[in-house]
């Protein structure tokens, strides 16, 4: 399964995220939250549920290699159709649109590819992305739709309004399909050309969520036995019943070779 200590902290029923919900993961340049994605993927697949993973920042081989460390063969699940990997990285903009597609039978070949199709209209591009994603999400209820990560859309020229509208449509999609949306985004403002716009984007995404998992570095800097901090925060859309099951909390974590250990702040892991 996924990380046992995180399962205990989140206290989801059968360790699976609730349907009809939007979970947001935020991270920073100094604290990458990629390890959380694998927790949800492993639990979902081990629970005999489908995953649609939209890779906007990584190709399939990245997830495959980490999954192997966690004791799960994502290639096998991809072949069976339980895992759908949509490549949203290699043909995302006009500079990469001419990139050759991988051989159909190659192990690392994605299930499908999100591409521009020589379309220069950003609204139409995102509409085509939505339509392709919807085909796979609607095939099976209880599907976990993961977008890793939505910040990449902004970096590739899509506007904040366009990206927010795209996410809103995906939220409606999972609600209609009795499924779950998990989005990852960078919450750094430094390096952004318009920090106010970036801040507004983050707030709007969080506003539409039921739960926020905030990964950030330690205020005190690097430590040998602590790699960062995870805050579990209620999203504005979370109902009172769900709040009884998943308490808000702040924890430290340590990344190991094939596991991640979460523990109360102030508890030594030496």
PDB file of N, CA, C and O in Angstrom, residues 16-22 40 44-45 47-54 81-84 86 133-146 170 173-182:
ATOM      1  N   UNK A  16      -8.707   5.320   0.736  1.00  0.00           N
ATOM      2  CA  UNK A  16      -8.980   5.828  -0.607  1.00  0.00           C
ATOM      3  C   UNK A  16      -9.622   7.208  -0.506  1.00  0.00           C
ATOM      4  O   UNK A  16     -10.507   7.431   0.335  1.00  0.00           O
ATOM      5  N   UNK A  17      -9.218   8.144  -1.338  1.00  0.00           N
ATOM      6  CA  UNK A  17      -9.798   9.488  -1.271  1.00  0.00           C
ATOM      7  C   UNK A  17     -11.289   9.446  -1.606  1.00  0.00           C
ATOM      8  O   UNK A  17     -11.714   8.647  -2.450  1.00  0.00           O
ATOM      9  N   UNK A  18     -12.091  10.268  -0.961  1.00  0.00           N
ATOM     10  CA  UNK A  18     -13.545  10.237  -1.200  1.00  0.00           C
ATOM     11  C   UNK A  18     -13.919  10.680  -2.609  1.00  0.00           C
ATOM     12  O   UNK A  18     -13.264  11.548  -3.193  1.00  0.00           O
ATOM     13  N   UNK A  19     -14.976  10.064  -3.132  1.00  0.00           N
ATOM     14  CA  UNK A  19     -15.490  10.465  -4.441  1.00  0.00           C
ATOM     15  C   UNK A  19     -16.064  11.878  -4.389  1.00  0.00           C
ATOM     16  O   UNK A  19     -16.385  12.404  -3.321  1.00  0.00           O
ATOM     17  N   UNK A  20     -16.221  12.459  -5.566  1.00  0.00           N
ATOM     18  CA  UNK A  20     -16.820  13.791  -5.715  1.00  0.00           C
ATOM     19  C   UNK A  20     -16.055  14.852  -4.934  1.00  0.00           C
ATOM     20  O   UNK A  20     -16.650  15.798  -4.415  1.00  0.00           O
ATOM     21  N   UNK A  21     -14.748  14.669  -4.845  1.00  0.00           N
ATOM     22  CA  UNK A  21     -13.944  15.641  -4.102  1.00  0.00           C
ATOM     23  C   UNK A  21     -12.750  16.092  -4.940  1.00  0.00           C
ATOM     24  O   UNK A  21     -12.340  15.411  -5.883  1.00  0.00           O
ATOM     25  N   UNK A  22     -12.235  17.242  -4.565  1.00  0.00           N
ATOM     26  CA  UNK A  22     -11.045  17.802  -5.212  1.00  0.00           C
ATOM     27  C   UNK A  22      -9.982  18.005  -4.143  1.00  0.00           C
ATOM     28  O   UNK A  22     -10.163  18.795  -3.213  1.00  0.00           O
ATOM     29  N   UNK A  40      -0.982   8.152  -3.518  1.00  0.00           N
ATOM     30  CA  UNK A  40      -2.364   8.037  -3.982  1.00  0.00           C
ATOM     31  C   UNK A  40      -2.496   7.037  -5.127  1.00  0.00           C
ATOM     32  O   UNK A  40      -3.481   6.287  -5.192  1.00  0.00           O
ATOM     33  N   UNK A  44      -4.776   3.625  -4.765  1.00  0.00           N
ATOM     34  CA  UNK A  44      -5.901   3.503  -5.689  1.00  0.00           C
ATOM     35  C   UNK A  44      -5.830   2.194  -6.477  1.00  0.00           C
ATOM     36  O   UNK A  44      -6.824   1.470  -6.597  1.00  0.00           O
ATOM     37  N   UNK A  45      -4.667   1.876  -7.004  1.00  0.00           N
ATOM     38  CA  UNK A  45      -4.515   0.661  -7.800  1.00  0.00           C
ATOM     39  C   UNK A  45      -4.626  -0.591  -6.932  1.00  0.00           C
ATOM     40  O   UNK A  45      -5.242  -1.584  -7.333  1.00  0.00           O
ATOM     41  N   UNK A  47      -6.360  -0.819  -4.379  1.00  0.00           N
ATOM     42  CA  UNK A  47      -7.761  -0.908  -4.005  1.00  0.00           C
ATOM     43  C   UNK A  47      -8.654  -1.288  -5.161  1.00  0.00           C
ATOM     44  O   UNK A  47      -9.881  -1.174  -5.067  1.00  0.00           O
ATOM     45  N   UNK A  48      -8.031  -1.701  -6.281  1.00  0.00           N
ATOM     46  CA  UNK A  48      -8.755  -2.158  -7.475  1.00  0.00           C
ATOM     47  C   UNK A  48      -9.601  -1.044  -8.085  1.00  0.00           C
ATOM     48  O   UNK A  48     -10.713  -1.273  -8.565  1.00  0.00           O
ATOM     49  N   UNK A  49      -9.063   0.161  -8.041  1.00  0.00           N
ATOM     50  CA  UNK A  49      -9.723   1.298  -8.671  1.00  0.00           C
ATOM     51  C   UNK A  49      -8.833   1.876  -9.765  1.00  0.00           C
ATOM     52  O   UNK A  49      -7.621   1.701  -9.740  1.00  0.00           O
ATOM     53  N   UNK A  50      -9.461   2.579 -10.683  1.00  0.00           N
ATOM     54  CA  UNK A  50      -8.733   3.109 -11.832  1.00  0.00           C
ATOM     55  C   UNK A  50      -8.046   4.439 -11.514  1.00  0.00           C
ATOM     56  O   UNK A  50      -8.508   5.205 -10.670  1.00  0.00           O
ATOM     57  N   UNK A  51      -6.961   4.687 -12.239  1.00  0.00           N
ATOM     58  CA  UNK A  51      -6.237   5.952 -12.154  1.00  0.00           C
ATOM     59  C   UNK A  51      -6.053   6.511 -13.563  1.00  0.00           C
ATOM     60  O   UNK A  51      -5.654   5.788 -14.476  1.00  0.00           O
ATOM     61  N   UNK A  52      -6.376   7.781 -13.736  1.00  0.00           N
ATOM     62  CA  UNK A  52      -6.032   8.507 -14.964  1.00  0.00           C
ATOM     63  C   UNK A  52      -5.015   9.555 -14.568  1.00  0.00           C
ATOM     64  O   UNK A  52      -5.340  10.525 -13.873  1.00  0.00           O
ATOM     65  N   UNK A  53      -3.783   9.344 -14.961  1.00  0.00           N
ATOM     66  CA  UNK A  53      -2.679  10.225 -14.584  1.00  0.00           C
ATOM     67  C   UNK A  53      -2.271  11.070 -15.789  1.00  0.00           C
ATOM     68  O   UNK A  53      -1.822  10.538 -16.806  1.00  0.00           O
ATOM     69  N   UNK A  54      -2.455  12.372 -15.666  1.00  0.00           N
ATOM     70  CA  UNK A  54      -2.084  13.305 -16.735  1.00  0.00           C
ATOM     71  C   UNK A  54      -0.713  13.869 -16.391  1.00  0.00           C
ATOM     72  O   UNK A  54      -0.560  14.670 -15.466  1.00  0.00           O
ATOM     73  N   UNK A  81      -5.201  -1.596 -18.277  1.00  0.00           N
ATOM     74  CA  UNK A  81      -6.172  -0.522 -18.391  1.00  0.00           C
ATOM     75  C   UNK A  81      -6.580   0.097 -17.072  1.00  0.00           C
ATOM     76  O   UNK A  81      -7.331   1.081 -17.047  1.00  0.00           O
ATOM     77  N   UNK A  82      -6.087  -0.444 -15.956  1.00  0.00           N
ATOM     78  CA  UNK A  82      -6.418   0.138 -14.652  1.00  0.00           C
ATOM     79  C   UNK A  82      -5.727   1.493 -14.474  1.00  0.00           C
ATOM     80  O   UNK A  82      -6.230   2.368 -13.781  1.00  0.00           O
ATOM     81  N   UNK A  83      -4.556   1.630 -15.079  1.00  0.00           N
ATOM     82  CA  UNK A  83      -3.838   2.900 -15.077  1.00  0.00           C
ATOM     83  C   UNK A  83      -3.815   3.447 -16.502  1.00  0.00           C
ATOM     84  O   UNK A  83      -3.367   2.764 -17.427  1.00  0.00           O
ATOM     85  N   UNK A  84      -4.323   4.643 -16.648  1.00  0.00           N
ATOM     86  CA  UNK A  84      -4.256   5.350 -17.928  1.00  0.00           C
ATOM     87  C   UNK A  84      -3.257   6.486 -17.755  1.00  0.00           C
ATOM     88  O   UNK A  84      -3.413   7.325 -16.865  1.00  0.00           O
ATOM     89  N   UNK A  86      -1.734   9.698 -19.571  1.00  0.00           N
ATOM     90  CA  UNK A  86      -1.873  10.645 -20.671  1.00  0.00           C
ATOM     91  C   UNK A  86      -0.661  11.572 -20.678  1.00  0.00           C
ATOM     92  O   UNK A  86      -0.432  12.305 -19.719  1.00  0.00           O
ATOM     93  N   UNK A 133      -9.462  13.588 -21.876  1.00  0.00           N
ATOM     94  CA  UNK A 133      -9.443  13.126 -20.484  1.00  0.00           C
ATOM     95  C   UNK A 133     -10.800  12.533 -20.109  1.00  0.00           C
ATOM     96  O   UNK A 133     -10.887  11.486 -19.458  1.00  0.00           O
ATOM     97  N   UNK A 134     -11.865  13.198 -20.536  1.00  0.00           N
ATOM     98  CA  UNK A 134     -13.218  12.764 -20.177  1.00  0.00           C
ATOM     99  C   UNK A 134     -13.520  11.360 -20.677  1.00  0.00           C
ATOM    100  O   UNK A 134     -14.224  10.589 -20.013  1.00  0.00           O
ATOM    101  N   UNK A 135     -13.005  11.006 -21.843  1.00  0.00           N
ATOM    102  CA  UNK A 135     -13.236   9.665 -22.392  1.00  0.00           C
ATOM    103  C   UNK A 135     -12.791   8.601 -21.403  1.00  0.00           C
ATOM    104  O   UNK A 135     -13.492   7.604 -21.174  1.00  0.00           O
ATOM    105  N   UNK A 136     -11.641   8.797 -20.787  1.00  0.00           N
ATOM    106  CA  UNK A 136     -11.079   7.786 -19.884  1.00  0.00           C
ATOM    107  C   UNK A 136     -11.711   7.836 -18.493  1.00  0.00           C
ATOM    108  O   UNK A 136     -11.904   6.792 -17.866  1.00  0.00           O
ATOM    109  N   UNK A 137     -12.040   9.040 -18.019  1.00  0.00           N
ATOM    110  CA  UNK A 137     -12.637   9.156 -16.686  1.00  0.00           C
ATOM    111  C   UNK A 137     -14.040   8.546 -16.662  1.00  0.00           C
ATOM    112  O   UNK A 137     -14.439   7.901 -15.682  1.00  0.00           O
ATOM    113  N   UNK A 138     -14.788   8.718 -17.745  1.00  0.00           N
ATOM    114  CA  UNK A 138     -16.172   8.244 -17.791  1.00  0.00           C
ATOM    115  C   UNK A 138     -16.282   6.728 -17.961  1.00  0.00           C
ATOM    116  O   UNK A 138     -17.364   6.167 -17.782  1.00  0.00           O
ATOM    117  N   UNK A 139     -15.183   6.066 -18.269  1.00  0.00           N
ATOM    118  CA  UNK A 139     -15.241   4.622 -18.492  1.00  0.00           C
ATOM    119  C   UNK A 139     -15.564   3.842 -17.230  1.00  0.00           C
ATOM    120  O   UNK A 139     -16.169   2.776 -17.289  1.00  0.00           O
ATOM    121  N   UNK A 140     -15.133   4.348 -16.087  1.00  0.00           N
ATOM    122  CA  UNK A 140     -15.264   3.593 -14.844  1.00  0.00           C
ATOM    123  C   UNK A 140     -15.474   4.545 -13.675  1.00  0.00           C
ATOM    124  O   UNK A 140     -14.714   5.496 -13.508  1.00  0.00           O
ATOM    125  N   UNK A 141     -16.517   4.321 -12.832  1.00  0.00           N
ATOM    126  CA  UNK A 141     -16.668   5.166 -11.638  1.00  0.00           C
ATOM    127  C   UNK A 141     -15.530   4.903 -10.649  1.00  0.00           C
ATOM    128  O   UNK A 141     -14.777   3.944 -10.795  1.00  0.00           O
ATOM    129  N   UNK A 142     -15.420   5.741  -9.654  1.00  0.00           N
ATOM    130  CA  UNK A 142     -14.379   5.631  -8.626  1.00  0.00           C
ATOM    131  C   UNK A 142     -12.973   5.811  -9.186  1.00  0.00           C
ATOM    132  O   UNK A 142     -12.003   5.301  -8.631  1.00  0.00           O
ATOM    133  N   UNK A 143     -12.870   6.539 -10.289  1.00  0.00           N
ATOM    134  CA  UNK A 143     -11.562   6.800 -10.890  1.00  0.00           C
ATOM    135  C   UNK A 143     -10.892   7.989 -10.190  1.00  0.00           C
ATOM    136  O   UNK A 143     -11.552   8.951  -9.803  1.00  0.00           O
ATOM    137  N   UNK A 144      -9.585   7.904 -10.032  1.00  0.00           N
ATOM    138  CA  UNK A 144      -8.803   9.024  -9.512  1.00  0.00           C
ATOM    139  C   UNK A 144      -8.122   9.717 -10.686  1.00  0.00           C
ATOM    140  O   UNK A 144      -7.298   9.119 -11.376  1.00  0.00           O
ATOM    141  N   UNK A 145      -8.496  10.965 -10.929  1.00  0.00           N
ATOM    142  CA  UNK A 145      -7.888  11.767 -11.990  1.00  0.00           C
ATOM    143  C   UNK A 145      -6.821  12.654 -11.371  1.00  0.00           C
ATOM    144  O   UNK A 145      -7.101  13.468 -10.497  1.00  0.00           O
ATOM    145  N   UNK A 146      -5.573  12.498 -11.826  1.00  0.00           N
ATOM    146  CA  UNK A 146      -4.444  13.248 -11.284  1.00  0.00           C
ATOM    147  C   UNK A 146      -3.857  14.145 -12.365  1.00  0.00           C
ATOM    148  O   UNK A 146      -3.562  13.687 -13.476  1.00  0.00           O
ATOM    149  N   UNK A 170     -13.077  20.008 -15.156  1.00  0.00           N
ATOM    150  CA  UNK A 170     -12.634  18.695 -14.676  1.00  0.00           C
ATOM    151  C   UNK A 170     -13.278  18.364 -13.322  1.00  0.00           C
ATOM    152  O   UNK A 170     -13.593  17.197 -13.057  1.00  0.00           O
ATOM    153  N   UNK A 173     -16.590  17.171 -14.130  1.00  0.00           N
ATOM    154  CA  UNK A 173     -16.472  15.848 -14.735  1.00  0.00           C
ATOM    155  C   UNK A 173     -16.407  14.760 -13.681  1.00  0.00           C
ATOM    156  O   UNK A 173     -17.137  13.761 -13.750  1.00  0.00           O
ATOM    157  N   UNK A 174     -15.527  14.913 -12.684  1.00  0.00           N
ATOM    158  CA  UNK A 174     -15.369  13.861 -11.674  1.00  0.00           C
ATOM    159  C   UNK A 174     -16.604  13.757 -10.786  1.00  0.00           C
ATOM    160  O   UNK A 174     -16.965  12.660 -10.331  1.00  0.00           O
ATOM    161  N   UNK A 175     -17.284  14.871 -10.555  1.00  0.00           N
ATOM    162  CA  UNK A 175     -18.505  14.815  -9.757  1.00  0.00           C
ATOM    163  C   UNK A 175     -19.587  14.022 -10.484  1.00  0.00           C
ATOM    164  O   UNK A 175     -20.316  13.236  -9.881  1.00  0.00           O
ATOM    165  N   UNK A 176     -19.666  14.201 -11.796  1.00  0.00           N
ATOM    166  CA  UNK A 176     -20.650  13.464 -12.580  1.00  0.00           C
ATOM    167  C   UNK A 176     -20.295  12.005 -12.757  1.00  0.00           C
ATOM    168  O   UNK A 176     -21.172  11.173 -13.010  1.00  0.00           O
ATOM    169  N   UNK A 177     -19.016  11.687 -12.597  1.00  0.00           N
ATOM    170  CA  UNK A 177     -18.554  10.310 -12.807  1.00  0.00           C
ATOM    171  C   UNK A 177     -18.277   9.580 -11.498  1.00  0.00           C
ATOM    172  O   UNK A 177     -17.680   8.506 -11.507  1.00  0.00           O
ATOM    173  N   UNK A 178     -18.713  10.177 -10.372  1.00  0.00           N
ATOM    174  CA  UNK A 178     -18.468   9.566  -9.058  1.00  0.00           C
ATOM    175  C   UNK A 178     -16.978   9.254  -8.873  1.00  0.00           C
ATOM    176  O   UNK A 178     -16.592   8.156  -8.495  1.00  0.00           O
ATOM    177  N   UNK A 179     -16.158  10.241  -9.160  1.00  0.00           N
ATOM    178  CA  UNK A 179     -14.711  10.054  -9.123  1.00  0.00           C
ATOM    179  C   UNK A 179     -14.057  11.162  -8.311  1.00  0.00           C
ATOM    180  O   UNK A 179     -14.737  11.946  -7.640  1.00  0.00           O
ATOM    181  N   UNK A 180     -12.737  11.255  -8.379  1.00  0.00           N
ATOM    182  CA  UNK A 180     -11.981  12.189  -7.543  1.00  0.00           C
ATOM    183  C   UNK A 180     -10.935  12.908  -8.386  1.00  0.00           C
ATOM    184  O   UNK A 180     -10.311  12.301  -9.259  1.00  0.00           O
ATOM    185  N   UNK A 181     -10.740  14.192  -8.109  1.00  0.00           N
ATOM    186  CA  UNK A 181      -9.723  14.989  -8.791  1.00  0.00           C
ATOM    187  C   UNK A 181      -8.596  15.314  -7.815  1.00  0.00           C
ATOM    188  O   UNK A 181      -8.845  15.785  -6.702  1.00  0.00           O
ATOM    189  N   UNK A 182      -7.371  15.068  -8.252  1.00  0.00           N
ATOM    190  CA  UNK A 182      -6.182  15.412  -7.468  1.00  0.00           C
ATOM    191  C   UNK A 182      -5.299  16.286  -8.331  1.00  0.00           C
ATOM    192  O   UNK A 182      -4.846  15.858  -9.406  1.00  0.00           O
TER     193      UNK A 182
END
